[in-house]
PDB file of C-alpha atoms and ligand atoms in Angstrom:
ATOM      1  CA  MET A1115       1.218  -3.283   9.625  1.00 86.00           C
ATOM      2  CA  ILE A1116       1.760  -6.432  11.702  1.00 91.00           C
ATOM      3  CA  THR A1117      -1.012  -7.367  14.137  1.00 94.00           C
ATOM      4  CA  LEU A1118      -0.142  -9.671  17.024  1.00 98.00           C
ATOM      5  CA  LYS A1119      -3.052 -11.742  18.300  1.00 98.00           C
ATOM      6  CA  SER A1120      -4.018 -12.107  21.935  1.00 98.00           C
ATOM      7  CA  PRO A1121      -4.485 -15.598  23.421  1.00 96.00           C
ATOM      8  CA  ARG A1122      -8.237 -15.018  23.124  1.00 97.00           C
ATOM      9  CA  GLU A1123      -7.924 -14.193  19.432  1.00 98.00           C
ATOM     10  CA  ILE A1124      -5.730 -17.240  18.864  1.00 97.00           C
ATOM     11  CA  GLU A1125      -8.422 -19.362  20.488  1.00 97.00           C
ATOM     12  CA  LEU A1126     -11.000 -17.854  18.101  1.00 98.00           C
ATOM     13  CA  MET A1127      -8.691 -18.599  15.193  1.00 98.00           C
ATOM     14  CA  ARG A1128      -8.287 -22.163  16.445  1.00 97.00           C
ATOM     15  CA  ARG A1129     -12.078 -22.558  16.303  1.00 97.00           C
ATOM     16  CA  SER A1130     -12.065 -21.278  12.752  1.00 98.00           C
ATOM     17  CA  GLY A1131      -9.164 -23.612  12.010  1.00 97.00           C
ATOM     18  CA  LYS A1132     -11.077 -26.559  13.417  1.00 96.00           C
ATOM     19  CA  ILE A1133     -13.792 -26.056  10.803  1.00 97.00           C
ATOM     20  CA  THR A1134     -11.217 -25.690   8.049  1.00 97.00           C
ATOM     21  CA  SER A1135      -9.378 -28.841   9.107  1.00 95.00           C
ATOM     22  CA  SER A1136     -12.448 -30.993   9.579  1.00 94.00           C
ATOM     23  CA  VAL A1137     -13.982 -29.972   6.247  1.00 96.00           C
ATOM     24  CA  LEU A1138     -10.644 -30.481   4.525  1.00 95.00           C
ATOM     25  CA  THR A1139     -10.386 -33.942   6.069  1.00 91.00           C
ATOM     26  CA  ALA A1140     -13.823 -34.778   4.646  1.00 93.00           C
ATOM     27  CA  LEU A1141     -12.765 -33.534   1.211  1.00 95.00           C
ATOM     28  CA  ILE A1142      -9.552 -35.593   1.321  1.00 92.00           C
ATOM     29  CA  LYS A1143     -11.591 -38.683   2.079  1.00 88.00           C
ATOM     30  CA  ALA A1144     -14.051 -37.926  -0.736  1.00 93.00           C
ATOM     31  CA  VAL A1145     -11.491 -37.483  -3.531  1.00 94.00           C
ATOM     32  CA  ARG A1146     -11.762 -40.237  -6.133  1.00 94.00           C
ATOM     33  CA  PRO A1147     -11.379 -40.691  -9.867  1.00 96.00           C
ATOM     34  CA  GLY A1148     -14.513 -39.726 -11.834  1.00 97.00           C
ATOM     35  CA  MET A1149     -15.672 -36.868  -9.644  1.00 98.00           C
ATOM     36  CA  THR A1150     -15.554 -33.201 -10.560  1.00 98.00           C
ATOM     37  CA  THR A1151     -13.845 -30.481  -8.596  1.00 98.00           C
ATOM     38  CA  SER A1152     -17.159 -28.618  -8.332  1.00 98.00           C
ATOM     39  CA  GLU A1153     -18.557 -31.563  -6.321  1.00 98.00           C
ATOM     40  CA  LEU A1154     -15.775 -31.019  -3.804  1.00 98.00           C
ATOM     41  CA  ASP A1155     -16.480 -27.307  -3.822  1.00 98.00           C
ATOM     42  CA  ARG A1156     -20.140 -27.894  -2.962  1.00 98.00           C
ATOM     43  CA  MET A1157     -19.163 -30.240  -0.128  1.00 98.00           C
ATOM     44  CA  ALA A1158     -16.769 -27.621   1.207  1.00 98.00           C
ATOM     45  CA  GLU A1159     -19.300 -24.796   1.186  1.00 98.00           C
ATOM     46  CA  GLU A1160     -21.967 -26.962   2.830  1.00 98.00           C
ATOM     47  CA  GLY A1161     -19.551 -28.235   5.457  1.00 98.00           C
ATOM     48  CA  ILE A1162     -18.264 -24.795   6.362  1.00 98.00           C
ATOM     49  CA  ARG A1163     -21.730 -23.233   6.535  1.00 98.00           C
ATOM     50  CA  GLN A1164     -23.197 -26.135   8.534  1.00 98.00           C
ATOM     51  CA  ALA A1165     -20.434 -25.583  11.098  1.00 98.00           C
ATOM     52  CA  GLY A1166     -21.404 -21.903  11.356  1.00 98.00           C
ATOM     53  CA  GLY A1167     -18.578 -20.498   9.275  1.00 98.00           C
ATOM     54  CA  VAL A1168     -18.342 -18.621   6.002  1.00 98.00           C
ATOM     55  CA  PRO A1169     -16.177 -19.824   3.098  1.00 98.00           C
ATOM     56  CA  THR A1170     -13.484 -17.152   3.018  1.00 98.00           C
ATOM     57  CA  PHE A1171     -12.541 -17.669  -0.617  1.00 98.00           C
ATOM     58  CA  LYS A1172     -16.034 -17.291  -2.056  1.00 98.00           C
ATOM     59  CA  GLY A1173     -16.216 -13.830  -3.579  1.00 97.00           C
ATOM     60  CA  TYR A1174     -12.648 -12.949  -2.533  1.00 97.00           C
ATOM     61  CA  ASN A1175     -11.579 -10.602  -5.338  1.00 96.00           C
ATOM     62  CA  GLY A1176     -14.434 -12.215  -7.247  1.00 97.00           C
ATOM     63  CA  PHE A1177     -13.227 -15.822  -6.846  1.00 98.00           C
ATOM     64  CA  PRO A1178     -16.245 -18.067  -7.552  1.00 98.00           C
ATOM     65  CA  GLY A1179     -15.420 -21.099  -5.377  1.00 98.00           C
ATOM     66  CA  SER A1180     -15.209 -22.032  -1.709  1.00 98.00           C
ATOM     67  CA  ILE A1181     -12.042 -23.988  -2.445  1.00 98.00           C
ATOM     68  CA  CYS A1182      -9.232 -23.685  -4.919  1.00 98.00           C
ATOM     69  CA  ALA A1183      -8.860 -26.977  -6.797  1.00 98.00           C
ATOM     70  CA  SER A1184      -5.582 -27.210  -8.713  1.00 98.00           C
ATOM     71  CA  VAL A1185      -4.753 -30.325 -10.733  1.00 98.00           C
ATOM     72  CA  ASN A1186      -1.291 -31.605 -11.764  1.00 98.00           C
ATOM     73  CA  ASP A1187       0.669 -28.681 -13.261  1.00 98.00           C
ATOM     74  CA  GLU A1188      -1.745 -26.212 -11.642  1.00 98.00           C
ATOM     75  CA  VAL A1189       0.060 -24.807  -8.613  1.00 98.00           C
ATOM     76  CA  VAL A1190      -2.690 -22.853  -6.853  1.00 98.00           C
ATOM     77  CA  HIS A1191      -5.910 -20.858  -7.420  1.00 98.00           C
ATOM     78  CA  GLY A1192      -7.585 -23.380  -9.742  1.00 98.00           C
ATOM     79  CA  ILE A1193     -11.301 -22.655 -10.095  1.00 98.00           C
ATOM     80  CA  PRO A1194     -13.544 -25.624  -9.188  1.00 98.00           C
ATOM     81  CA  GLY A1195     -15.613 -26.744 -12.144  1.00 98.00           C
ATOM     82  CA  THR A1196     -16.580 -29.561 -14.451  1.00 97.00           C
ATOM     83  CA  ARG A1197     -13.077 -31.018 -14.770  1.00 96.00           C
ATOM     84  CA  ILE A1198     -13.240 -34.733 -14.005  1.00 98.00           C
ATOM     85  CA  LEU A1199     -10.497 -36.076 -11.770  1.00 98.00           C
ATOM     86  CA  ARG A1200      -8.628 -39.029 -13.265  1.00 98.00           C
ATOM     87  CA  GLU A1201      -6.661 -41.862 -11.752  1.00 96.00           C
ATOM     88  CA  GLY A1202      -3.100 -40.679 -11.223  1.00 96.00           C
ATOM     89  CA  ASP A1203      -3.894 -36.958 -10.960  1.00 97.00           C
ATOM     90  CA  LEU A1204      -2.573 -34.776  -8.180  1.00 97.00           C
ATOM     91  CA  LEU A1205      -5.200 -32.514  -6.653  1.00 97.00           C
ATOM     92  CA  SER A1206      -4.328 -29.521  -4.503  1.00 98.00           C
ATOM     93  CA  ILE A1207      -7.208 -28.347  -2.329  1.00 98.00           C
ATOM     94  CA  ASP A1208      -6.924 -24.940  -0.655  1.00 98.00           C
ATOM     95  CA  ILE A1209      -9.670 -23.881   1.747  1.00 98.00           C
ATOM     96  CA  GLY A1210     -10.405 -21.008   4.099  1.00 98.00           C
ATOM     97  CA  THR A1211     -13.016 -20.404   6.775  1.00 98.00           C
ATOM     98  CA  THR A1212     -14.109 -17.202   8.443  1.00 98.00           C
ATOM     99  CA  LEU A1213     -15.665 -17.681  11.888  1.00 98.00           C
ATOM    100  CA  ASP A1214     -16.537 -14.816  14.226  1.00 98.00           C
ATOM    101  CA  GLY A1215     -14.423 -12.545  12.060  1.00 98.00           C
ATOM    102  CA  TYR A1216     -11.282 -14.696  12.066  1.00 98.00           C
ATOM    103  CA  VAL A1217      -9.830 -16.500   9.071  1.00 98.00           C
ATOM    104  CA  SER A1218      -8.037 -19.842   8.874  1.00 98.00           C
ATOM    105  CA  ASP A1219      -6.320 -21.031   5.712  1.00 98.00           C
ATOM    106  CA  SER A1220      -5.045 -24.509   4.863  1.00 98.00           C
ATOM    107  CA  ALA A1221      -4.163 -26.628   1.855  1.00 97.00           C
ATOM    108  CA  VAL A1222      -3.100 -30.148   0.928  1.00 95.00           C
ATOM    109  CA  THR A1223      -2.166 -31.960  -2.236  1.00 96.00           C
ATOM    110  CA  VAL A1224      -3.648 -35.441  -2.468  1.00 94.00           C
ATOM    111  CA  PRO A1225      -3.358 -38.329  -4.905  1.00 94.00           C
ATOM    112  CA  VAL A1226      -6.375 -39.219  -7.044  1.00 95.00           C
ATOM    113  CA  GLY A1227      -6.315 -43.001  -6.950  1.00 92.00           C
ATOM    114  CA  THR A1228      -2.857 -44.433  -7.527  1.00 92.00           C
ATOM    115  CA  ILE A1229      -0.089 -42.014  -8.485  1.00 94.00           C
ATOM    116  CA  SER A1230       3.428 -42.485  -9.791  1.00 95.00           C
ATOM    117  CA  ALA A1231       6.369 -42.872  -7.429  1.00 93.00           C
ATOM    118  CA  GLN A1232       7.708 -39.551  -8.694  1.00 96.00           C
ATOM    119  CA  ALA A1233       4.449 -37.779  -7.906  1.00 95.00           C
ATOM    120  CA  ARG A1234       4.377 -39.428  -4.484  1.00 93.00           C
ATOM    121  CA  GLN A1235       7.841 -38.142  -3.735  1.00 94.00           C
ATOM    122  CA  LEU A1236       6.826 -34.596  -4.692  1.00 96.00           C
ATOM    123  CA  LEU A1237       3.893 -34.787  -2.257  1.00 94.00           C
ATOM    124  CA  ASP A1238       6.038 -36.192   0.519  1.00 91.00           C
ATOM    125  CA  VAL A1239       8.800 -33.642   0.115  1.00 94.00           C
ATOM    126  CA  THR A1240       6.347 -30.717  -0.093  1.00 95.00           C
ATOM    127  CA  GLN A1241       4.625 -31.871   3.068  1.00 91.00           C
ATOM    128  CA  GLU A1242       8.015 -32.211   4.729  1.00 91.00           C
ATOM    129  CA  CYS A1243       8.805 -28.644   3.606  1.00 94.00           C
ATOM    130  CA  LEU A1244       5.742 -27.425   5.506  1.00 94.00           C
ATOM    131  CA  THR A1245       6.717 -29.410   8.588  1.00 91.00           C
ATOM    132  CA  ILE A1246      10.253 -28.091   8.465  1.00 92.00           C
ATOM    133  CA  GLY A1247       9.073 -24.514   7.914  1.00 95.00           C
ATOM    134  CA  VAL A1248       6.632 -24.703  10.827  1.00 93.00           C
ATOM    135  CA  ALA A1249       9.385 -26.031  13.081  1.00 92.00           C
ATOM    136  CA  GLN A1250      11.222 -22.730  12.534  1.00 95.00           C
ATOM    137  CA  MET A1251       8.345 -20.742  14.031  1.00 96.00           C
ATOM    138  CA  GLN A1252       9.935 -20.179  17.415  1.00 96.00           C
ATOM    139  CA  ALA A1253       9.883 -16.784  19.106  1.00 97.00           C
ATOM    140  CA  GLY A1254      13.158 -15.016  18.364  1.00 97.00           C
ATOM    141  CA  LYS A1255      13.649 -16.670  14.985  1.00 97.00           C
ATOM    142  CA  ARG A1256      12.959 -14.675  11.821  1.00 98.00           C
ATOM    143  CA  VAL A1257      10.691 -14.951   8.798  1.00 98.00           C
ATOM    144  CA  GLY A1258      13.748 -15.706   6.652  1.00 98.00           C
ATOM    145  CA  ASP A1259      14.461 -18.805   8.754  1.00 97.00           C
ATOM    146  CA  ILE A1260      11.142 -20.304   7.587  1.00 98.00           C
ATOM    147  CA  GLY A1261      11.812 -19.713   3.914  1.00 98.00           C
ATOM    148  CA  ALA A1262      15.432 -20.803   4.109  1.00 98.00           C
ATOM    149  CA  ALA A1263      14.439 -24.114   5.688  1.00 96.00           C
ATOM    150  CA  VAL A1264      11.700 -24.752   3.105  1.00 97.00           C
ATOM    151  CA  GLN A1265      13.951 -23.835   0.193  1.00 98.00           C
ATOM    152  CA  ALA A1266      16.866 -25.966   1.388  1.00 97.00           C
ATOM    153  CA  HIS A1267      14.686 -29.048   1.740  1.00 96.00           C
ATOM    154  CA  ALA A1268      13.003 -28.632  -1.650  1.00 97.00           C
ATOM    155  CA  GLU A1269      16.195 -27.884  -3.536  1.00 97.00           C
ATOM    156  CA  ARG A1270      18.014 -30.779  -1.868  1.00 96.00           C
ATOM    157  CA  HIS A1271      15.554 -32.968  -3.796  1.00 96.00           C
ATOM    158  CA  GLY A1272      16.034 -31.072  -7.039  1.00 98.00           C
ATOM    159  CA  TYR A1273      12.652 -29.368  -6.880  1.00 98.00           C
ATOM    160  CA  GLY A1274      11.701 -25.792  -7.730  1.00 98.00           C
ATOM    161  CA  VAL A1275      10.442 -23.240  -5.205  1.00 98.00           C
ATOM    162  CA  VAL A1276       7.819 -20.822  -6.548  1.00 98.00           C
ATOM    163  CA  ARG A1277       8.923 -17.251  -5.878  1.00 98.00           C
ATOM    164  CA  GLU A1278       5.983 -15.124  -7.022  1.00 97.00           C
ATOM    165  CA  LEU A1279       3.518 -16.531  -4.486  1.00 98.00           C
ATOM    166  CA  VAL A1280       4.207 -16.534  -0.763  1.00 98.00           C
ATOM    167  CA  GLY A1281       2.705 -17.295   2.628  1.00 98.00           C
ATOM    168  CA  HIS A1282       1.274 -14.497   4.712  1.00 98.00           C
ATOM    169  CA  GLY A1283       0.038 -13.220   8.010  1.00 98.00           C
ATOM    170  CA  VAL A1284      -3.565 -14.173   8.731  1.00 98.00           C
ATOM    171  CA  GLY A1285      -6.184 -12.945  11.177  1.00 98.00           C
ATOM    172  CA  ARG A1286      -9.200 -10.772  10.571  1.00 98.00           C
ATOM    173  CA  SER A1287      -8.129 -10.729   6.926  1.00 97.00           C
ATOM    174  CA  MET A1288      -6.905 -13.680   4.908  1.00 97.00           C
ATOM    175  CA  HIS A1289      -3.844 -11.805   3.749  1.00 97.00           C
ATOM    176  CA  GLU A1290      -2.059  -9.705   6.338  1.00 97.00           C
ATOM    177  CA  GLU A1291       1.533  -8.629   6.746  1.00 97.00           C
ATOM    178  CA  PRO A1292       4.143 -10.031   6.757  1.00 98.00           C
ATOM    179  CA  GLN A1293       4.764 -11.932   3.546  1.00 98.00           C
ATOM    180  CA  VAL A1294       6.293 -15.353   4.185  1.00 98.00           C
ATOM    181  CA  PRO A1295       8.385 -16.442   1.194  1.00 98.00           C
ATOM    182  CA  ASN A1296       9.293 -20.097   0.716  1.00 98.00           C
ATOM    183  CA  TYR A1297      12.901 -19.073   0.106  1.00 98.00           C
ATOM    184  CA  GLY A1298      15.335 -16.776   1.859  1.00 97.00           C
ATOM    185  CA  GLU A1299      18.323 -16.350   4.083  1.00 98.00           C
ATOM    186  CA  PRO A1300      18.471 -17.558   7.679  1.00 97.00           C
ATOM    187  CA  GLY A1301      18.482 -14.817  10.292  1.00 98.00           C
ATOM    188  CA  THR A1302      16.871 -12.220   8.011  1.00 98.00           C
ATOM    189  CA  GLY A1303      13.446 -10.604   7.956  1.00 97.00           C
ATOM    190  CA  MET A1304      10.987  -9.817  10.678  1.00 97.00           C
ATOM    191  CA  GLU A1305      11.500 -11.337  14.096  1.00 98.00           C
ATOM    192  CA  LEU A1306       8.877 -13.900  15.098  1.00 98.00           C
ATOM    193  CA  ARG A1307       7.034 -12.938  18.287  1.00 97.00           C
ATOM    194  CA  PRO A1308       4.340 -14.651  20.326  1.00 98.00           C
ATOM    195  CA  GLY A1309       0.953 -13.706  18.895  1.00 98.00           C
ATOM    196  CA  LEU A1310       2.113 -13.658  15.297  1.00 98.00           C
ATOM    197  CA  VAL A1311      -0.127 -15.906  13.184  1.00 98.00           C
ATOM    198  CA  LEU A1312       1.140 -16.986   9.775  1.00 98.00           C
ATOM    199  CA  ALA A1313      -0.086 -19.100   6.896  1.00 98.00           C
ATOM    200  CA  VAL A1314       2.984 -21.039   5.769  1.00 98.00           C
ATOM    201  CA  GLU A1315       2.433 -22.575   2.344  1.00 98.00           C
ATOM    202  CA  PRO A1316       5.252 -24.125   0.342  1.00 98.00           C
ATOM    203  CA  MET A1317       4.491 -24.335  -3.403  1.00 98.00           C
ATOM    204  CA  ILE A1318       6.995 -26.804  -4.817  1.00 98.00           C
ATOM    205  CA  THR A1319       7.478 -27.932  -8.408  1.00 98.00           C
ATOM    206  CA  GLN A1320       8.903 -31.032 -10.012  1.00 98.00           C
ATOM    207  CA  GLY A1321      10.708 -28.923 -12.599  1.00 97.00           C
ATOM    208  CA  GLY A1322      11.637 -25.258 -12.684  1.00 98.00           C
ATOM    209  CA  PRO A1323      10.169 -22.651 -10.329  1.00 98.00           C
ATOM    210  CA  ARG A1324       8.640 -20.452 -13.028  1.00 98.00           C
ATOM    211  CA  ILE A1325       4.872 -20.026 -13.209  1.00 98.00           C
ATOM    212  CA  ARG A1326       2.295 -18.404 -15.431  1.00 98.00           C
ATOM    213  CA  ILE A1327      -1.380 -17.510 -15.043  1.00 98.00           C
ATOM    214  CA  LEU A1328      -4.011 -18.996 -17.340  1.00 98.00           C
ATOM    215  CA  GLY A1329      -6.529 -16.945 -19.306  1.00 97.00           C
ATOM    216  CA  ASP A1330      -9.175 -17.348 -16.571  1.00 97.00           C
ATOM    217  CA  GLY A1331      -7.132 -14.823 -14.591  1.00 97.00           C
ATOM    218  CA  TRP A1332      -6.776 -17.164 -11.613  1.00 98.00           C
ATOM    219  CA  THR A1333      -5.207 -20.532 -12.297  1.00 98.00           C
ATOM    220  CA  VAL A1334      -1.457 -20.542 -11.665  1.00 98.00           C
ATOM    221  CA  VAL A1335       0.402 -23.261 -13.579  1.00 98.00           C
ATOM    222  CA  THR A1336       4.037 -24.279 -13.852  1.00 98.00           C
ATOM    223  CA  ALA A1337       5.636 -22.670 -16.900  1.00 98.00           C
ATOM    224  CA  ASP A1338       7.219 -25.995 -17.913  1.00 98.00           C
ATOM    225  CA  GLY A1339       4.046 -28.060 -17.431  1.00 98.00           C
ATOM    226  CA  LYS A1340       5.558 -30.224 -14.691  1.00 98.00           C
ATOM    227  CA  LEU A1341       3.722 -31.216 -11.521  1.00 98.00           C
ATOM    228  CA  ALA A1342       3.322 -28.955  -8.512  1.00 98.00           C
ATOM    229  CA  ALA A1343       2.314 -29.520  -4.892  1.00 98.00           C
ATOM    230  CA  HIS A1344       1.073 -27.195  -2.162  1.00 98.00           C
ATOM    231  CA  PHE A1345       0.634 -27.707   1.569  1.00 96.00           C
ATOM    232  CA  GLU A1346      -0.476 -25.019   4.002  1.00 97.00           C
ATOM    233  CA  HIS A1347      -1.315 -24.528   7.643  1.00 96.00           C
ATOM    234  CA  THR A1348      -2.310 -21.541   9.759  1.00 97.00           C
ATOM    235  CA  ILE A1349       0.109 -21.415  12.696  1.00 97.00           C
ATOM    236  CA  ALA A1350       0.454 -19.194  15.760  1.00 97.00           C
ATOM    237  CA  VAL A1351       3.824 -18.389  17.301  1.00 97.00           C
ATOM    238  CA  THR A1352       3.432 -18.904  21.052  1.00 95.00           C
ATOM    239  CA  GLU A1353       5.747 -18.800  24.069  1.00 95.00           C
ATOM    240  CA  SER A1354       5.825 -22.588  23.940  1.00 93.00           C
ATOM    241  CA  GLY A1355       6.468 -22.899  20.201  1.00 93.00           C
ATOM    242  CA  PRO A1356       4.365 -23.070  17.062  1.00 93.00           C
ATOM    243  CA  LYS A1357       0.708 -23.975  17.472  1.00 93.00           C
ATOM    244  CA  ILE A1358      -0.939 -25.279  14.303  1.00 93.00           C
ATOM    245  CA  LEU A1359      -4.493 -23.941  14.237  1.00 95.00           C
ATOM    246  CA  THR A1360      -5.578 -26.050  11.235  1.00 95.00           C
ATOM    247  CA  LEU A1361      -4.175 -29.394  12.397  1.00 90.00           C
ATOM    248  CA  ARG A1362      -6.123 -32.386  11.078  1.00 87.00           C
ATOM    249  CA  ASP A1363      -6.692 -35.710  12.755  1.00 71.00           C
ATOM    250  CA  TYR A1364      -3.627 -37.512  11.494  1.00 59.00           C
ATOM    251  CA  ALA A1365      -5.003 -40.935  12.257  1.00 49.00           C
ATOM    252  CA  GLU A1366      -7.576 -40.452   9.509  1.00 43.00           C
ATOM    253  CA  ARG A1367      -5.241 -40.619   6.546  1.00 44.00           C
ATOM    254  CA  PRO A1368      -1.832 -41.868   7.621  1.00 42.00           C
ATOM    255  CA  GLU A1369      -0.627 -42.650   4.118  1.00 43.00           C
ATOM    256  CA  ILE A1370      -0.684 -38.976   3.155  1.00 42.00           C
ATOM    257  CA  GLU A1371      -0.040 -37.574   6.614  1.00 48.00           C
ATOM    258  CA  ARG A1372       3.291 -39.218   7.272  1.00 46.00           C
ATOM    259  CA  TYR A1373       4.783 -36.077   8.660  1.00 42.00           C
ATOM    260  CA  ARG A1374       2.974 -34.950  11.732  1.00 44.00           C
ATOM    261  CA  PRO A1375       3.995 -31.295  11.910  1.00 42.00           C
ATOM    262  CA  ALA A1376       3.285 -30.879  15.601  1.00 39.00           C
ATOM    263  CA  ARG A1377       5.694 -31.569  18.435  1.00 35.00           C
ATOM    264  CA  GLU A1378       7.750 -34.287  16.805  1.00 35.00           C
ATOM    265  CA  ALA A1379       9.042 -31.884  14.215  1.00 36.00           C
ATOM    266  CA  ILE A1380       9.999 -29.345  16.809  1.00 33.00           C
ATOM    267  CA  ALA A1381      11.686 -31.579  19.378  1.00 28.00           C
TER     268      ALA A1381
HETATM  269 MG1   MG B1352      -4.666 -21.135   1.314  1.00 53.73          MG
HETATM  270 MG1   MG B1353      -2.706 -18.794   2.189  1.00 53.73          MG
END
């Protein structure tokens, strides 16, 4: 079942998204070699709770963290823990907040210290994939237009697009209908209508698209051990175009926020 959100509900989701984006910004700034992913997890939980929200991930299907922290070949769903971040790592941080019953969901992949040019390109292209996917979120377009745009951009650079994990509707639950694949055919799938709120989340790999799940039952890694990146926003389709509900302050980290996915991408 697809639930369209009223303008009032979208405003509530924006408030939830504001907590998600501001806590995520703080985490991005805190990332450095030598720290553990559980330190970031603690910061996230404190930040969300201090702002009056609840960490959506904590306890979700038994997940122990308030963030997912996925390093290098880990695509998504890494469990925060004692792993020490090293210079040159890629860290994907995925975070969700529930506020007044509404969920927001967002993710970034950030460099730990200095990373290779190849890793940098993977981050840039994955972030561009999100921007390009969001730009498709115009009323009258279809879910397949989002995935087709993401897939075309990733594959143009020789990257893999993960198939088994997809974006999703979001609202009172973190995962609502419809599914939003990062691949597809233009002009296919559900029509996008004002009030539809989606989490668009390209998961892009340096090598092949195949994944596997580690023995912890959560961590998704690339089957070939190559790097992966993941960017996500919660976005509402409105009469006047896509409205990103988890937008961060782009002035805070311009070197990793080169692609402002707001109006510029849509014009
Ligand atoms: Mg997420
Ligand atoms: Mg999501």
